[in-house]
């Protein structure tokens, strides 16, 4: 058995893989593959409608928000956000908590003025800046709720006087949030919602059409909203598999149920990192992510030996990002406590071997 701790694209439930594979041969008893079916067919229209309804239900999305399924990944949203809501010559406020936050700010700076309100670059992004001031004259405030690379997470939405945009690519649907706290939420699906190829955007309708910019239709949220995410050919298969995964989450009991599981998973792993003398966490304790657990060894020369042992035990995708080193265990919704226990057992086994 393999335990996939990869950061993204990531593990999805086995049942989802099973159903998704069957639909490649015969989708919904149509006699056609999901890969060949028209995106305008009523069968696929049902898929998009159900995916949207599931997002609305699972996240309790207020009715004055649009739910969109777009392409181009979270990286396209780095550009689409300012195109749509940053007026010419306007200013936007960004919180710098790592690589993705930096990239988002960089794209916005091509379209207007960006003020970095705080940064944790001074300590290689191992903590979340607190108590920063956000300019009231900026068009919006942007932050990254979970820093996939550094293993830090922002659980409480910062209180700011302007609209808030959040990149939730790696913690969407992992814990209960109040959508009404935000004006725009986006997430590349491949970290916790589905396969690569689709991006979820949840945007307050009131925000749209106000930047005064002339933007290409394909980048205009209003065009996508008007067309029900069918402005052009959507990523049919990615939306379908995301819908299956959303169904799985609903059948499990929803976001509050998975949140409790995620809490136990994260606690189990962090407890072992703290207990085991060979390992240590890299993130500030109060800012530690429940989705990406980053840790290193006191003796970095032993890291290759632990990775080799992990591989023997079927533990995949544990090598840390090059900017942090060591290890990163991505423990998204579909990763079970069984896999966490397998990792903890490997860490204990490593300790015993070294100590004997
Ligand atoms: C992976 C990731 C991105 C980039 O996503 P793409 O879909 O590859 O563009 C952006 N933000 C966060 C937080 C991520 O984890």
Short mmCIF file of C-alpha atoms and ligand atoms in Angstrom, two decimals:
data_model
loop_
_atom_site.label_atom_id
_atom_site.label_comp_id
_atom_site.label_asym_id
_atom_site.label_seq_id
_atom_site.Cartn_x
_atom_site.Cartn_y
_atom_site.Cartn_z
CA UNK A 1 0.00 0.00 0.00
CA UNK A 2 1.20 3.50 -0.87
CA UNK A 3 0.65 6.49 1.39
CA UNK A 4 0.73 9.65 -0.73
CA UNK A 5 1.95 12.70 1.21
CA UNK A 6 2.50 14.72 -2.00
CA UNK A 7 1.76 18.45 -1.88
CA UNK A 8 -0.21 18.59 -5.12
CA UNK A 9 -1.62 17.17 -7.24
CA UNK A 10 -2.63 15.15 -4.27
CA UNK A 11 -4.35 12.07 -2.96
CA UNK A 12 -8.09 11.73 -3.53
CA UNK A 13 -10.38 9.07 -2.04
CA UNK A 14 -10.16 5.61 -3.64
CA UNK A 15 -13.91 5.63 -4.29
CA UNK A 16 -13.47 8.81 -6.32
CA UNK A 17 -10.71 7.25 -8.44
CA UNK A 18 -12.90 4.19 -8.96
CA UNK A 19 -15.95 6.14 -10.11
CA UNK A 20 -13.88 8.55 -12.17
CA UNK A 21 -12.25 5.64 -14.00
CA UNK A 22 -15.62 4.03 -14.76
CA UNK A 23 -16.91 7.29 -16.25
CA UNK A 24 -13.99 7.30 -18.68
CA UNK A 25 -15.55 4.22 -20.28
CA UNK A 26 -19.26 4.91 -19.76
CA UNK A 27 -20.45 8.12 -18.18
CA UNK A 28 -23.76 7.85 -16.37
CA UNK A 29 -25.09 5.10 -18.68
CA UNK A 30 -24.88 7.40 -21.69
CA UNK A 31 -22.75 4.90 -23.63
CA UNK A 32 -20.24 7.74 -24.01
CA UNK A 33 -17.00 8.51 -22.19
CA UNK A 34 -16.93 11.57 -19.94
CA UNK A 35 -13.93 12.54 -22.10
CA UNK A 36 -15.99 12.78 -25.29
CA UNK A 37 -19.31 14.08 -24.00
CA UNK A 38 -20.41 17.57 -25.06
CA UNK A 39 -20.02 20.17 -22.36
CA UNK A 40 -23.40 21.47 -23.53
CA UNK A 41 -25.14 18.13 -23.03
CA UNK A 42 -27.76 18.06 -20.31
CA UNK A 43 -25.81 15.30 -18.53
CA UNK A 44 -22.75 17.50 -18.16
CA UNK A 45 -24.79 20.58 -17.34
CA UNK A 46 -26.09 18.53 -14.40
CA UNK A 47 -22.51 17.86 -13.29
CA UNK A 48 -21.64 21.57 -13.20
CA UNK A 49 -24.88 22.41 -11.43
CA UNK A 50 -24.29 19.69 -8.84
CA UNK A 51 -20.66 20.74 -8.29
CA UNK A 52 -21.77 24.31 -7.70
CA UNK A 53 -24.62 23.22 -5.42
CA UNK A 54 -22.23 21.06 -3.38
CA UNK A 55 -19.76 23.92 -2.94
CA UNK A 56 -22.61 26.18 -1.85
CA UNK A 57 -23.94 23.60 0.59
CA UNK A 58 -20.63 22.41 2.04
CA UNK A 59 -19.26 25.94 2.49
CA UNK A 60 -22.59 27.59 3.23
CA UNK A 61 -22.01 30.20 0.51
CA UNK A 62 -24.37 33.20 0.73
CA UNK A 63 -26.66 33.70 -2.28
CA UNK A 64 -25.07 37.00 -3.31
CA UNK A 65 -21.82 35.21 -4.23
CA UNK A 66 -20.96 33.58 -7.56
CA UNK A 67 -19.31 30.16 -7.58
CA UNK A 68 -17.10 29.69 -10.66
CA UNK A 69 -15.02 26.85 -12.09
CA UNK A 70 -12.18 28.34 -14.10
CA UNK A 71 -8.88 27.30 -15.66
CA UNK A 72 -5.29 28.53 -15.36
CA UNK A 73 -4.78 27.48 -11.74
CA UNK A 74 -4.34 29.71 -8.75
CA UNK A 75 -1.55 31.40 -10.71
CA UNK A 76 -4.08 32.77 -13.18
CA UNK A 77 -6.03 34.18 -10.24
CA UNK A 78 -2.91 36.12 -9.19
CA UNK A 79 -3.55 38.15 -12.37
CA UNK A 80 -7.34 37.93 -12.66
CA UNK A 81 -7.93 39.35 -9.18
CA UNK A 82 -6.27 42.72 -9.87
CA UNK A 83 -7.65 42.83 -13.44
CA UNK A 84 -11.16 42.58 -12.05
CA UNK A 85 -11.07 44.54 -8.81
CA UNK A 86 -8.06 46.87 -8.85
CA UNK A 87 -8.86 50.18 -10.61
CA UNK A 88 -6.22 51.77 -12.90
CA UNK A 89 -3.74 53.63 -10.72
CA UNK A 90 -5.24 52.03 -7.62
CA UNK A 91 -3.52 50.37 -4.70
CA UNK A 92 -3.79 46.85 -3.27
CA UNK A 93 -2.49 45.54 0.07
CA UNK A 94 -0.72 42.14 0.25
CA UNK A 95 0.50 40.08 3.19
CA UNK A 96 3.77 38.31 2.36
CA UNK A 97 3.87 34.86 3.93
CA UNK A 98 5.83 32.92 1.31
CA UNK A 99 6.45 32.03 -2.31
CA UNK A 100 2.80 31.99 -3.41
CA UNK A 101 1.95 35.23 -1.62
CA UNK A 102 5.00 36.87 -3.22
CA UNK A 103 3.98 35.68 -6.68
CA UNK A 104 0.44 36.98 -6.18
CA UNK A 105 1.79 40.40 -5.16
CA UNK A 106 4.18 40.47 -8.10
CA UNK A 107 1.38 39.94 -10.62
CA UNK A 108 -0.76 42.63 -8.99
CA UNK A 109 2.16 45.06 -9.13
CA UNK A 110 2.05 44.82 -12.94
CA UNK A 111 -1.45 46.28 -12.84
CA UNK A 112 -1.26 48.81 -10.02
CA UNK A 113 0.46 49.77 -6.81
CA UNK A 114 1.09 47.07 -4.26
CA UNK A 115 1.76 47.74 -0.61
CA UNK A 116 3.24 44.83 1.32
CA UNK A 117 1.65 45.29 4.74
CA UNK A 118 3.92 42.78 6.50
CA UNK A 119 6.33 39.97 5.67
CA UNK A 120 7.86 37.00 7.44
CA UNK A 121 10.71 36.72 4.90
CA UNK A 122 13.15 37.67 7.70
CA UNK A 123 12.76 34.17 9.22
CA UNK A 124 12.24 32.17 6.02
CA UNK A 125 8.47 32.41 6.43
CA UNK A 126 8.35 30.21 9.53
CA UNK A 127 5.73 32.42 11.19
CA UNK A 128 2.66 34.53 10.37
CA UNK A 129 3.07 38.30 10.88
CA UNK A 130 0.56 39.75 13.37
CA UNK A 131 -0.70 43.22 14.19
CA UNK A 132 -0.02 44.85 10.85
CA UNK A 133 -1.88 47.89 9.56
CA UNK A 134 -3.79 47.76 6.28
CA UNK A 135 -4.33 51.03 4.37
CA UNK A 136 -8.02 51.95 4.25
CA UNK A 137 -7.60 53.48 0.78
CA UNK A 138 -6.48 50.24 -0.88
CA UNK A 139 -8.96 48.46 -3.16
CA UNK A 140 -8.50 45.15 -1.37
CA UNK A 141 -6.35 43.12 1.03
CA UNK A 142 -4.88 39.80 -0.19
CA UNK A 143 -3.44 36.94 1.83
CA UNK A 144 -2.65 33.24 1.51
CA UNK A 145 -4.48 31.23 4.16
CA UNK A 146 -2.22 28.19 4.03
CA UNK A 147 1.42 28.39 3.03
CA UNK A 148 1.87 25.05 1.34
CA UNK A 149 5.66 25.28 1.16
CA UNK A 150 6.44 26.57 4.67
CA UNK A 151 3.76 24.75 6.65
CA UNK A 152 2.09 27.80 8.20
CA UNK A 153 -1.60 28.63 8.21
CA UNK A 154 -3.79 31.60 9.08
CA UNK A 155 -6.86 30.32 10.93
CA UNK A 156 -8.42 33.65 11.89
CA UNK A 157 -9.21 36.06 9.09
CA UNK A 158 -7.34 39.32 9.77
CA UNK A 159 -9.78 42.12 10.52
CA UNK A 160 -9.27 44.85 7.92
CA UNK A 161 -11.31 47.84 6.76
CA UNK A 162 -11.36 46.85 3.06
CA UNK A 163 -12.52 43.88 0.93
CA UNK A 164 -10.53 40.70 1.55
CA UNK A 165 -9.25 38.29 -1.09
CA UNK A 166 -7.81 34.96 -0.02
CA UNK A 167 -5.83 32.26 -1.78
CA UNK A 168 -7.14 29.06 -0.13
CA UNK A 169 -5.58 26.64 -2.62
CA UNK A 170 -4.20 24.28 0.01
CA UNK A 171 -6.77 24.48 2.81
CA UNK A 172 -10.08 24.92 1.01
CA UNK A 173 -12.75 22.61 2.47
CA UNK A 174 -10.40 21.44 5.26
CA UNK A 175 -12.01 23.50 8.02
CA UNK A 176 -15.14 25.54 8.57
CA UNK A 177 -14.92 29.16 7.46
CA UNK A 178 -17.52 31.89 7.17
CA UNK A 179 -17.58 32.79 3.46
CA UNK A 180 -19.30 36.07 4.32
CA UNK A 181 -16.02 37.18 5.98
CA UNK A 182 -14.44 37.28 2.53
CA UNK A 183 -15.12 39.09 -0.72
CA UNK A 184 -13.23 36.71 -2.98
CA UNK A 185 -11.90 33.20 -2.34
CA UNK A 186 -9.91 31.23 -4.88
CA UNK A 187 -8.29 27.80 -4.89
CA UNK A 188 -6.56 25.62 -7.43
CA UNK A 189 -8.45 22.33 -7.04
CA UNK A 190 -5.46 20.01 -7.03
CA UNK A 191 -4.47 20.49 -3.38
CA UNK A 192 -7.65 19.54 -1.58
CA UNK A 193 -10.70 19.67 -3.83
CA UNK A 194 -10.03 17.57 -6.91
CA UNK A 195 -7.55 16.92 -9.70
CA UNK A 196 -5.43 19.52 -11.51
CA UNK A 197 -7.07 21.59 -14.23
CA UNK A 198 -9.83 23.48 -12.47
CA UNK A 199 -9.83 26.44 -10.09
CA UNK A 200 -12.62 27.35 -7.74
CA UNK A 201 -13.54 31.04 -7.39
CA UNK A 202 -16.17 32.28 -4.94
CA UNK A 203 -16.78 35.99 -5.40
CA UNK A 204 -19.20 38.48 -3.93
CA UNK A 205 -21.24 39.82 -6.85
CA UNK A 206 -21.11 43.36 -5.50
CA UNK A 207 -17.37 43.44 -6.18
CA UNK A 208 -17.64 42.80 -9.91
CA UNK A 209 -17.54 45.26 -12.77
CA UNK A 210 -16.20 48.11 -10.68
CA UNK A 211 -12.52 48.31 -11.65
CA UNK A 212 -13.29 50.44 -14.71
CA UNK A 213 -10.74 48.45 -16.69
CA UNK A 214 -11.30 47.04 -20.14
CA UNK A 215 -10.27 43.41 -19.75
CA UNK A 216 -10.38 40.45 -22.14
CA UNK A 217 -13.61 38.47 -21.70
CA UNK A 218 -11.80 35.27 -20.78
CA UNK A 219 -10.38 37.02 -17.69
CA UNK A 220 -13.63 38.70 -16.70
CA UNK A 221 -15.41 37.09 -13.74
CA UNK A 222 -18.70 38.62 -14.86
CA UNK A 223 -18.56 36.82 -18.21
CA UNK A 224 -17.92 33.50 -16.47
CA UNK A 225 -20.66 34.15 -13.92
CA UNK A 226 -23.18 35.07 -16.62
CA UNK A 227 -22.33 31.89 -18.52
CA UNK A 228 -22.49 29.59 -15.49
CA UNK A 229 -18.81 28.65 -15.86
CA UNK A 230 -19.51 27.76 -19.52
CA UNK A 231 -18.15 30.86 -21.24
CA UNK A 232 -15.91 28.51 -23.18
CA UNK A 233 -15.27 24.77 -23.04
CA UNK A 234 -14.71 24.08 -19.35
CA UNK A 235 -12.29 21.44 -18.01
CA UNK A 236 -14.99 18.79 -18.16
CA UNK A 237 -13.14 15.92 -16.53
CA UNK A 238 -11.57 18.01 -13.75
CA UNK A 239 -14.97 19.44 -12.83
CA UNK A 240 -16.50 15.95 -12.89
CA UNK A 241 -13.86 14.46 -10.57
CA UNK A 242 -14.10 17.48 -8.25
CA UNK A 243 -17.86 16.94 -8.10
CA UNK A 244 -17.31 13.28 -7.12
CA UNK A 245 -14.93 14.41 -4.40
CA UNK A 246 -17.43 16.97 -3.11
CA UNK A 247 -20.06 14.21 -2.98
CA UNK A 248 -17.61 12.09 -0.97
CA UNK A 249 -17.07 14.94 1.47
CA UNK A 250 -20.81 15.46 1.88
CA UNK A 251 -21.38 11.74 2.49
CA UNK A 252 -18.69 11.85 5.19
CA UNK A 253 -20.68 14.50 7.01
CA UNK A 254 -19.26 17.69 5.55
CA UNK A 255 -16.54 20.17 6.42
CA UNK A 256 -17.04 20.18 10.20
CA UNK A 257 -16.58 16.40 10.29
CA UNK A 258 -13.44 16.45 8.13
CA UNK A 259 -12.09 19.34 10.22
CA UNK A 260 -12.19 17.16 13.34
CA UNK A 261 -10.35 14.38 11.50
CA UNK A 262 -7.80 16.85 10.17
CA UNK A 263 -7.20 18.15 13.69
CA UNK A 264 -6.49 14.65 15.01
CA UNK A 265 -4.24 13.82 12.05
CA UNK A 266 -2.18 16.98 12.46
CA UNK A 267 -1.94 16.60 16.25
CA UNK A 268 -0.79 12.98 15.95
CA UNK A 269 2.01 13.91 13.58
CA UNK A 270 3.14 17.07 15.40
CA UNK A 271 3.17 15.14 18.69
CA UNK A 272 5.58 12.60 17.22
CA UNK A 273 7.79 15.32 15.73
CA UNK A 274 8.00 16.90 19.19
CA UNK A 275 8.56 13.63 21.00
CA UNK A 276 11.09 12.07 18.62
CA UNK A 277 14.61 13.39 19.32
CA UNK A 278 15.66 12.97 15.67
CA UNK A 279 13.08 15.37 14.19
CA UNK A 280 12.02 18.95 14.70
CA UNK A 281 9.28 21.13 13.24
CA UNK A 282 10.18 24.24 11.24
CA UNK A 283 7.06 26.38 11.74
CA UNK A 284 6.23 28.58 14.71
CA UNK A 285 4.00 26.45 16.95
CA UNK A 286 0.95 28.71 16.98
CA UNK A 287 1.05 29.13 13.18
CA UNK A 288 1.51 25.46 12.27
CA UNK A 289 -0.50 24.25 9.29
CA UNK A 290 -2.98 21.39 9.56
CA UNK A 291 -2.46 20.58 5.89
CA UNK A 292 1.30 20.71 5.26
CA UNK A 293 3.56 19.58 8.10
CA UNK A 294 7.17 20.69 7.60
CA UNK A 295 10.00 19.20 9.64
CA UNK A 296 13.72 18.60 9.49
CA UNK A 297 16.41 16.59 11.28
CA UNK A 298 18.96 17.95 13.70
CA UNK A 299 21.50 16.04 11.68
CA UNK A 300 20.64 16.83 8.05
CA UNK A 301 23.00 14.08 6.88
CA UNK A 302 20.50 11.50 8.13
CA UNK A 303 17.64 12.85 6.03
CA UNK A 304 18.42 10.67 3.02
CA UNK A 305 18.41 7.58 5.28
CA UNK A 306 14.98 8.45 6.64
CA UNK A 307 13.60 9.08 3.14
CA UNK A 308 14.92 5.67 2.10
CA UNK A 309 13.19 4.00 5.04
CA UNK A 310 9.99 5.92 4.27
CA UNK A 311 10.10 4.74 0.68
CA UNK A 312 10.46 1.12 1.84
CA UNK A 313 7.32 1.60 3.94
CA UNK A 314 5.35 2.97 0.96
CA UNK A 315 5.45 6.58 2.22
CA UNK A 316 5.58 8.78 -0.90
CA UNK A 317 6.12 12.50 -1.49
CA UNK A 318 7.77 13.38 1.82
CA UNK A 319 10.79 15.30 0.55
CA UNK A 320 10.58 18.93 1.64
CA UNK A 321 10.41 21.83 -0.79
CA UNK A 322 13.91 23.03 -1.72
CA UNK A 323 13.38 26.36 0.07
CA UNK A 324 12.78 24.64 3.43
CA UNK A 325 14.61 21.31 3.08
CA UNK A 326 13.94 18.27 5.23
CA UNK A 327 10.45 16.86 4.94
CA UNK A 328 6.93 17.94 4.19
CA UNK A 329 3.95 15.73 4.89
CA UNK A 330 0.88 17.02 3.08
CA UNK A 331 -2.07 15.60 4.97
CA UNK A 332 -5.07 16.73 2.96
CA UNK A 333 -8.68 15.62 3.48
CA UNK A 334 -8.37 12.30 1.66
CA UNK A 335 -5.27 11.16 3.55
CA UNK A 336 -6.42 8.82 6.30
CA UNK A 337 -5.20 8.48 9.88
CA UNK A 338 -3.84 5.07 8.80
CA UNK A 339 -1.30 6.88 6.64
CA UNK A 340 -0.40 9.24 9.49
CA UNK A 341 0.16 6.24 11.75
CA UNK A 342 2.35 4.60 9.09
CA UNK A 343 4.52 7.72 9.00
CA UNK A 344 4.70 7.93 12.80
CA UNK A 345 5.68 4.24 12.94
CA UNK A 346 8.48 4.86 10.41
CA UNK A 347 9.77 7.76 12.53
CA UNK A 348 9.79 5.54 15.62
CA UNK A 349 11.49 2.76 13.73
CA UNK A 350 14.17 5.20 12.57
CA UNK A 351 14.72 6.34 16.16
CA UNK A 352 15.06 2.75 17.40
CA UNK A 353 17.51 1.79 14.64
CA UNK A 354 19.69 4.82 15.35
CA UNK A 355 19.63 4.30 19.09
CA UNK A 356 20.41 0.57 19.06
C1 LIG B 1 0.02 25.38 -5.41
C2 LIG B 1 -0.37 26.72 -4.98
C3 LIG B 1 -0.53 27.77 -5.90
C4 LIG B 1 -0.28 27.61 -7.38
O1 LIG B 1 -1.31 26.88 -7.93
P1 LIG B 1 -1.41 26.59 -9.51
O2 LIG B 1 -2.77 25.98 -9.57
O3 LIG B 1 -0.30 25.65 -9.84
O4 LIG B 1 -1.30 27.86 -10.24
C5 LIG B 1 -0.95 29.00 -5.43
N1 LIG B 1 -1.18 29.19 -4.11
C6 LIG B 1 -1.05 28.21 -3.21
C7 LIG B 1 -1.32 28.49 -1.77
C8 LIG B 1 -0.62 26.95 -3.60
O5 LIG B 1 -0.47 25.97 -2.70
#
